Amino acid sequence: MSSLYKPFCVSDGPCKDRIFRQGCRSQQHPAVMTSSAPPCFSAGVGRAAAATSGHSRTGKRRLAAAAIGGRKVTHPGKAILAGSIAGGIEICITFPTEYVKTQLQLDERANPPRYRGIGDCVKLTVQDHGLRGLYRGLSSLLYGSIPKSAVRFGMFEVLSNPMRDANGRLDNTRSLLCGLGAGVAEAVLVVCPMETLKVKLIHDQCSLQPRYRGFFHGVREIIRDQGVRGTYQGLTATVLKQGSNQAIRFYVMNLLRNWYKGDDPTRDMHPLVTALFGATAGAASVFGNTPLDVVKTRMQGLEAHRYKNTLDCAFQILQSEGPQAFYKGTVPRLGRVCLDVAVVFVLYEEVVKLLNNAWPTD
């Protein structure tokens, strides 16, 4: 008799079928049903069941620990709060580059163009309006940046947490899909209306007789003239832009993070490393979707009525200005986005670390 079955003291010999090997009860197994089981059988089964239960509980504990090992799974509430804080600080740092980028894109329709380049745009803006001129329209973007980052990181964690493996690692393909979902969500809920308002306000300030006296006055006048629909101009282009933006950024960031950590998911990333990876992800997204950004800006400007839809806008730009027009503003956008993504990822990761200490959710 095999030693495997000796503790059970079954005189009929070891059970050959799967039921017994899985730990059957006396009323389930025919061999046991036809004979009374010795006391040692019950004791043996009890010990085996207890051992199995103990192993199960231990396994579950280990799995739970592994699931939050490495890069811990972030609670969506923490992601929303950390994203809000990171987004607000980031936009205050990077707005001047966003202002210059938007001015250069809108200046393409002027004949002749007012600005000769990035430096000339900065110089003329400071001459006309002082240093504060580089922050004109900040309020509209600040009001949008905080909820935008909150929705982006919150949605990414909601989508990615169930997709992580036992070590908390997210594979690259899934990070692309989660980034896409996060980008679409922020485009519909926040980015499209706020970007439309920002472009209209900046464009209005460039006119000879500005109409809007500030953010809230501008919002009121735009909604009065065009309705709520007036804040959702260029929705298709915005969804395409933000979806591809975040898909590329989260994919590249996750790819670099997995490469850096290798077989050690618990390895910490220094903020400078996070910044470098974030800047790389930002650069990849700029070259990947600047044409969509140009179309989106045109669709949200004060002359958006010239275009029937997103495709018509792209066709008119190509026909009248050539393919190079789709990459106008790439250099200032590259500088802004690299700084933007680097700053926001560093701030997000550091704020999450602080929240993990102050707000235990694991």
Coordinates of C-alpha atoms in Angstrom, one line a residue:
M1 CA 0.0 0.0 0.0
S2 CA 1.3 3.3 -0.9
S3 CA 2.4 5.6 1.9
L4 CA 0.1 8.3 0.4
Y5 CA -3.0 6.4 1.5
K6 CA -1.7 4.8 4.8
P7 CA -2.9 7.7 7.1
F8 CA -6.5 6.9 5.9
C9 CA -6.4 3.3 7.1
V10 CA -8.8 2.2 4.4
S11 CA -8.9 -1.6 4.3
D12 CA -10.4 -1.7 0.8
G13 CA -7.2 -0.1 -0.6
P14 CA -6.6 3.3 -2.2
C15 CA -9.3 4.9 -4.2
K16 CA -8.5 5.1 -7.9
D17 CA -11.0 7.8 -9.0
R18 CA -10.9 11.6 -8.9
I19 CA -13.6 11.9 -6.3
F20 CA -11.5 10.4 -3.5
R21 CA -8.3 12.2 -4.6
Q22 CA -10.2 15.5 -4.3
G23 CA -11.2 14.7 -0.7
C24 CA -14.7 13.1 -0.8
R25 CA -17.0 12.9 2.1
S26 CA -18.3 9.5 3.4
Q27 CA -21.7 9.9 1.9
Q28 CA -20.3 10.7 -1.5
H29 CA -17.9 7.8 -2.1
P30 CA -19.3 4.4 -2.8
A31 CA -16.4 2.5 -1.2
V32 CA -16.9 4.4 2.0
M33 CA -20.6 4.1 1.8
T34 CA -20.5 0.3 1.8
S35 CA -18.3 0.0 4.9
S36 CA -17.9 1.9 8.1
A37 CA -14.8 4.0 8.1
P38 CA -12.3 3.4 10.9
P39 CA -11.7 6.3 13.3
C40 CA -8.4 7.0 11.8
F41 CA -10.1 7.7 8.5
S42 CA -12.1 10.6 9.9
A43 CA -9.1 12.0 11.7
G44 CA -7.0 11.7 8.5
V45 CA -9.6 13.4 6.4
G46 CA -10.0 16.1 9.0
R47 CA -6.3 16.7 9.1
A48 CA -6.2 16.7 5.3
A49 CA -9.1 19.2 5.0
A50 CA -7.5 21.5 7.6
A51 CA -4.2 21.4 5.8
T52 CA -5.9 22.1 2.5
S53 CA -7.9 25.0 4.0
G54 CA -4.7 26.3 5.6
H55 CA -2.8 26.1 2.3
S56 CA -5.8 27.8 0.5
R57 CA -5.8 30.7 3.0
T58 CA -2.0 31.0 2.8
G59 CA -2.2 31.0 -1.0
K60 CA -4.8 33.7 -1.0
R61 CA -2.7 35.8 1.4
R62 CA 0.3 35.4 -0.8
L63 CA -1.7 36.2 -4.0
A64 CA -3.1 39.4 -2.3
A65 CA 0.4 40.4 -1.3
A66 CA 1.8 39.7 -4.8
A67 CA -1.0 41.7 -6.4
I68 CA 0.1 44.8 -4.6
G69 CA 3.8 44.0 -4.9
G70 CA 6.1 45.9 -7.2
R71 CA 4.2 48.8 -8.5
K72 CA 1.2 48.7 -6.1
V73 CA -2.3 48.7 -7.5
T74 CA -3.5 52.2 -7.0
H75 CA -7.0 52.8 -5.6
P76 CA -9.0 54.9 -8.1
G77 CA -9.8 57.4 -5.4
K78 CA -6.1 58.1 -4.8
A79 CA -5.6 58.2 -8.6
I80 CA -8.3 60.9 -8.9
L81 CA -6.9 63.0 -6.1
A82 CA -3.3 62.6 -7.1
G83 CA -4.2 63.4 -10.8
S84 CA -6.0 66.6 -9.7
I85 CA -3.1 67.9 -7.8
A86 CA -0.5 67.0 -10.4
G87 CA -2.6 68.5 -13.2
G88 CA -3.1 71.8 -11.4
I89 CA 0.7 72.2 -10.7
E90 CA 1.7 71.1 -14.1
I91 CA -0.4 73.5 -16.1
C92 CA 0.9 76.5 -14.1
I93 CA 4.5 75.5 -15.1
T94 CA 3.9 74.7 -18.7
F95 CA 1.2 77.2 -19.9
P96 CA 3.4 79.7 -21.7
T97 CA 4.5 77.0 -24.2
E98 CA 0.9 76.1 -24.7
Y99 CA 0.1 79.8 -25.4
V100 CA 2.8 80.1 -28.0
K101 CA 1.9 76.9 -29.7
T102 CA -1.8 77.9 -30.0
Q103 CA -0.8 81.4 -31.3
L104 CA 1.4 80.0 -34.0
Q105 CA -1.3 77.6 -35.2
L106 CA -3.9 80.3 -35.3
D107 CA -1.5 82.7 -37.0
E108 CA -1.3 80.5 -40.1
R109 CA -4.5 82.0 -41.4
A110 CA -3.2 85.6 -41.2
N111 CA -2.0 87.2 -44.4
P112 CA 0.8 88.0 -43.9
P113 CA 1.5 86.0 -40.7
R114 CA 2.2 88.2 -37.7
Y115 CA 4.9 86.0 -36.1
R116 CA 8.1 84.9 -37.6
G117 CA 8.7 82.1 -35.1
I118 CA 8.6 81.1 -31.5
G119 CA 11.0 83.8 -30.3
D120 CA 9.2 86.5 -32.2
C121 CA 5.8 85.3 -30.8
V122 CA 7.2 85.5 -27.2
K123 CA 8.8 88.9 -27.8
L124 CA 5.7 90.6 -29.3
T125 CA 3.5 89.1 -26.6
V126 CA 5.7 90.5 -23.9
Q127 CA 6.0 93.9 -25.6
D128 CA 2.2 94.2 -26.0
H129 CA 0.9 92.7 -22.8
G130 CA 3.9 92.2 -20.5
L131 CA 4.9 88.8 -19.0
R132 CA 1.3 88.3 -17.9
G133 CA 0.5 88.1 -21.6
L134 CA 2.1 84.6 -21.7
Y135 CA -0.5 83.5 -19.2
R136 CA -3.6 84.9 -21.0
G137 CA -6.2 82.1 -21.1
L138 CA -4.6 80.3 -18.1
S139 CA -7.8 80.2 -16.1
S140 CA -9.7 78.3 -18.8
L141 CA -7.0 75.7 -19.0
L142 CA -6.4 75.5 -15.3
Y143 CA -10.1 74.9 -14.7
G144 CA -9.9 72.1 -17.3
S145 CA -6.5 70.6 -16.4
I146 CA -7.4 69.6 -12.8
P147 CA -10.5 67.5 -13.7
K148 CA -8.8 66.3 -16.9
S149 CA -5.9 64.7 -15.0
A150 CA -8.3 63.4 -12.4
V151 CA -10.4 61.6 -15.1
R152 CA -7.3 60.4 -17.0
F153 CA -5.5 58.7 -14.1
G154 CA -8.7 57.6 -12.4
M155 CA -10.0 55.9 -15.5
F156 CA -6.6 54.4 -16.3
E157 CA -6.4 52.8 -12.8
V158 CA -10.0 51.6 -13.0
L159 CA -9.3 49.9 -16.4
S160 CA -5.8 48.6 -15.6
N161 CA -6.1 47.2 -12.1
P162 CA -8.1 44.1 -13.1
M163 CA -5.7 43.5 -16.0
R164 CA -2.5 43.3 -13.9
D165 CA -0.8 40.0 -13.1
A166 CA -0.1 38.6 -9.7
N167 CA 3.0 40.8 -9.4
G168 CA 1.1 44.0 -10.3
R169 CA 2.7 44.2 -13.7
L170 CA 0.7 45.4 -16.7
D171 CA 1.6 44.1 -20.1
N172 CA 2.2 46.6 -22.9
T173 CA -0.7 45.8 -25.1
R174 CA -3.1 46.2 -22.2
S175 CA -1.5 49.5 -21.2
L176 CA -2.2 50.8 -24.7
L177 CA -5.9 49.9 -24.5
C178 CA -6.2 51.3 -21.0
G179 CA -4.5 54.5 -22.1
L180 CA -6.9 54.7 -25.1
G181 CA -9.9 54.4 -22.7
A182 CA -8.6 57.0 -20.4
G183 CA -8.0 59.4 -23.3
V184 CA -11.5 59.0 -24.7
A185 CA -13.0 59.5 -21.3
E186 CA -11.1 62.8 -20.6
A187 CA -11.9 64.0 -24.1
V188 CA -15.6 63.7 -23.8
L189 CA -16.0 64.7 -20.1
V190 CA -13.5 67.5 -19.9
V191 CA -11.1 68.3 -22.7
C192 CA -13.4 69.1 -25.6
P193 CA -15.4 71.8 -23.8
M194 CA -12.4 73.3 -22.0
E195 CA -10.1 73.3 -25.1
T196 CA -12.9 74.9 -27.2
L197 CA -13.2 77.7 -24.6
K198 CA -9.4 78.1 -24.3
V199 CA -8.9 78.4 -28.1
K200 CA -11.8 80.9 -28.5
L201 CA -10.6 83.0 -25.6
I202 CA -7.0 83.1 -26.9
H203 CA -8.2 83.8 -30.5
D204 CA -10.4 86.6 -29.2
Q205 CA -7.5 88.2 -27.4
C206 CA -5.6 88.3 -30.7
S207 CA -8.3 90.3 -32.5
L208 CA -8.2 94.1 -32.8
Q209 CA -11.2 94.5 -30.6
P210 CA -11.4 91.7 -28.0
R211 CA -15.0 90.8 -27.1
Y212 CA -14.5 88.7 -24.0
R213 CA -13.5 90.4 -20.7
G214 CA -12.5 87.2 -18.9
F215 CA -13.1 83.5 -18.6
F216 CA -16.6 83.5 -17.1
H217 CA -17.8 86.4 -19.4
G218 CA -16.4 84.5 -22.4
V219 CA -18.2 81.3 -21.3
R220 CA -21.5 83.1 -20.9
E221 CA -21.2 84.8 -24.2
I222 CA -20.2 81.7 -26.1
I223 CA -23.1 79.7 -24.6
R224 CA -25.5 82.5 -25.3
D225 CA -24.5 82.8 -28.9
Q226 CA -24.0 79.1 -29.8
G227 CA -25.5 77.1 -26.9
V228 CA -23.8 74.2 -25.1
R229 CA -23.0 72.8 -28.5
G230 CA -20.7 75.7 -29.1
T231 CA -18.4 74.2 -26.4
Y232 CA -18.2 70.9 -28.1
Q233 CA -16.9 71.9 -31.5
G234 CA -14.3 69.5 -32.8
L235 CA -15.4 66.6 -30.6
T236 CA -14.3 64.0 -33.1
A237 CA -10.9 65.5 -33.5
T238 CA -10.5 65.9 -29.8
V239 CA -11.5 62.2 -29.1
L240 CA -9.0 61.0 -31.7
K241 CA -6.3 63.3 -30.4
Q242 CA -6.7 62.5 -26.7
G243 CA -7.3 58.8 -27.3
S244 CA -4.2 58.5 -29.3
N245 CA -2.3 60.8 -27.0
Q246 CA -2.9 58.8 -23.8
A247 CA -2.6 55.4 -25.6
I248 CA 0.9 56.4 -26.8
R249 CA 2.0 57.9 -23.5
F250 CA 0.8 55.2 -21.2
Y251 CA 2.1 52.5 -23.6
V252 CA 5.6 54.0 -23.8
M253 CA 5.7 54.8 -20.1
N254 CA 4.6 51.2 -19.2
L255 CA 7.1 49.8 -21.7
L256 CA 10.0 51.7 -20.2
R257 CA 8.9 51.0 -16.7
N258 CA 8.7 47.2 -17.3
W259 CA 12.1 47.4 -19.0
Y260 CA 13.7 49.3 -16.1
K261 CA 12.3 47.0 -13.4
G262 CA 13.0 43.8 -15.3
D263 CA 12.5 40.7 -13.1
D264 CA 12.3 42.8 -9.9
P265 CA 8.8 44.5 -9.8
T266 CA 9.7 46.0 -6.4
R267 CA 12.5 48.1 -7.7
D268 CA 11.9 51.8 -7.0
M269 CA 12.0 54.4 -9.7
H270 CA 13.8 57.6 -8.9
P271 CA 11.8 60.7 -9.8
L272 CA 14.5 61.7 -12.4
V273 CA 14.0 58.3 -14.1
T274 CA 10.3 58.8 -14.1
A275 CA 10.8 62.3 -15.6
L276 CA 13.0 60.9 -18.3
F277 CA 10.6 58.2 -19.2
G278 CA 7.7 60.7 -19.1
A279 CA 9.5 63.1 -21.5
T280 CA 10.1 60.2 -23.9
A281 CA 6.5 59.2 -23.8
G282 CA 5.5 62.8 -24.4
A283 CA 7.8 63.2 -27.4
A284 CA 6.4 60.0 -28.9
S285 CA 2.8 61.3 -28.6
V286 CA 3.8 64.6 -30.3
F287 CA 5.2 63.1 -33.4
G288 CA 2.3 60.6 -33.4
N289 CA -0.6 63.0 -33.4
T290 CA 0.4 66.6 -34.1
P291 CA -1.8 66.6 -37.3
L292 CA -4.8 65.8 -35.1
D293 CA -3.9 68.6 -32.8
V294 CA -3.7 71.1 -35.6
V295 CA -7.2 70.0 -37.0
K296 CA -8.6 70.1 -33.4
T297 CA -7.3 73.7 -32.9
R298 CA -8.8 74.9 -36.2
M299 CA -12.2 73.2 -35.4
Q300 CA -12.4 75.0 -32.1
G301 CA -11.3 78.5 -33.3
L302 CA -13.6 81.4 -33.9
E303 CA -13.7 80.5 -37.6
A304 CA -14.7 76.9 -37.1
H305 CA -17.9 77.6 -39.1
R306 CA -15.8 77.5 -42.3
Y307 CA -15.5 73.7 -41.9
K308 CA -18.3 71.2 -42.4
N309 CA -16.7 68.6 -40.2
T310 CA -13.3 67.2 -39.1
L311 CA -12.6 65.6 -42.4
D312 CA -13.5 68.8 -44.3
C313 CA -11.2 70.8 -42.0
A314 CA -8.3 68.4 -42.7
F315 CA -9.0 68.5 -46.4
Q316 CA -9.1 72.3 -46.6
I317 CA -5.8 72.6 -44.7
L318 CA -4.1 70.1 -47.0
Q319 CA -5.5 71.8 -50.1
S320 CA -4.7 75.4 -49.2
E321 CA -1.6 75.1 -47.0
G322 CA 0.0 71.8 -47.9
P323 CA 1.0 68.8 -45.7
Q324 CA 3.6 70.8 -43.8
A325 CA 0.8 72.8 -42.2
F326 CA -0.2 69.7 -40.2
Y327 CA 3.1 70.0 -38.3
K328 CA 3.0 73.7 -37.6
G329 CA 3.7 74.3 -33.9
T330 CA 5.5 71.0 -33.5
V331 CA 8.6 72.5 -31.9
P332 CA 6.8 74.5 -29.2
R333 CA 4.4 71.6 -28.6
L334 CA 7.3 69.2 -28.3
G335 CA 8.9 71.4 -25.6
R336 CA 5.6 71.8 -23.8
V337 CA 4.4 68.2 -24.0
C338 CA 7.8 66.7 -22.9
L339 CA 7.9 69.0 -19.9
D340 CA 4.2 68.5 -19.3
V341 CA 4.2 64.7 -19.3
A342 CA 7.5 64.5 -17.4
V343 CA 6.2 66.8 -14.6
V344 CA 2.7 65.2 -14.4
F345 CA 4.0 61.6 -14.1
V346 CA 6.6 62.6 -11.5
L347 CA 4.0 64.6 -9.5
Y348 CA 1.4 61.8 -9.8
E349 CA 3.8 59.1 -8.6
E350 CA 5.0 61.2 -5.7
V351 CA 1.6 62.3 -4.6
V352 CA 0.4 58.6 -4.7
K353 CA 3.3 57.7 -2.4
L354 CA 2.2 60.3 0.1
L355 CA -1.4 59.2 -0.1
N356 CA -0.4 55.6 0.5
N357 CA 1.1 56.6 3.8
A358 CA -1.9 58.8 4.8
W359 CA -4.7 56.8 3.3
P360 CA -4.2 53.0 3.6
T361 CA -6.6 51.2 1.2
D362 CA -4.7 47.9 0.6

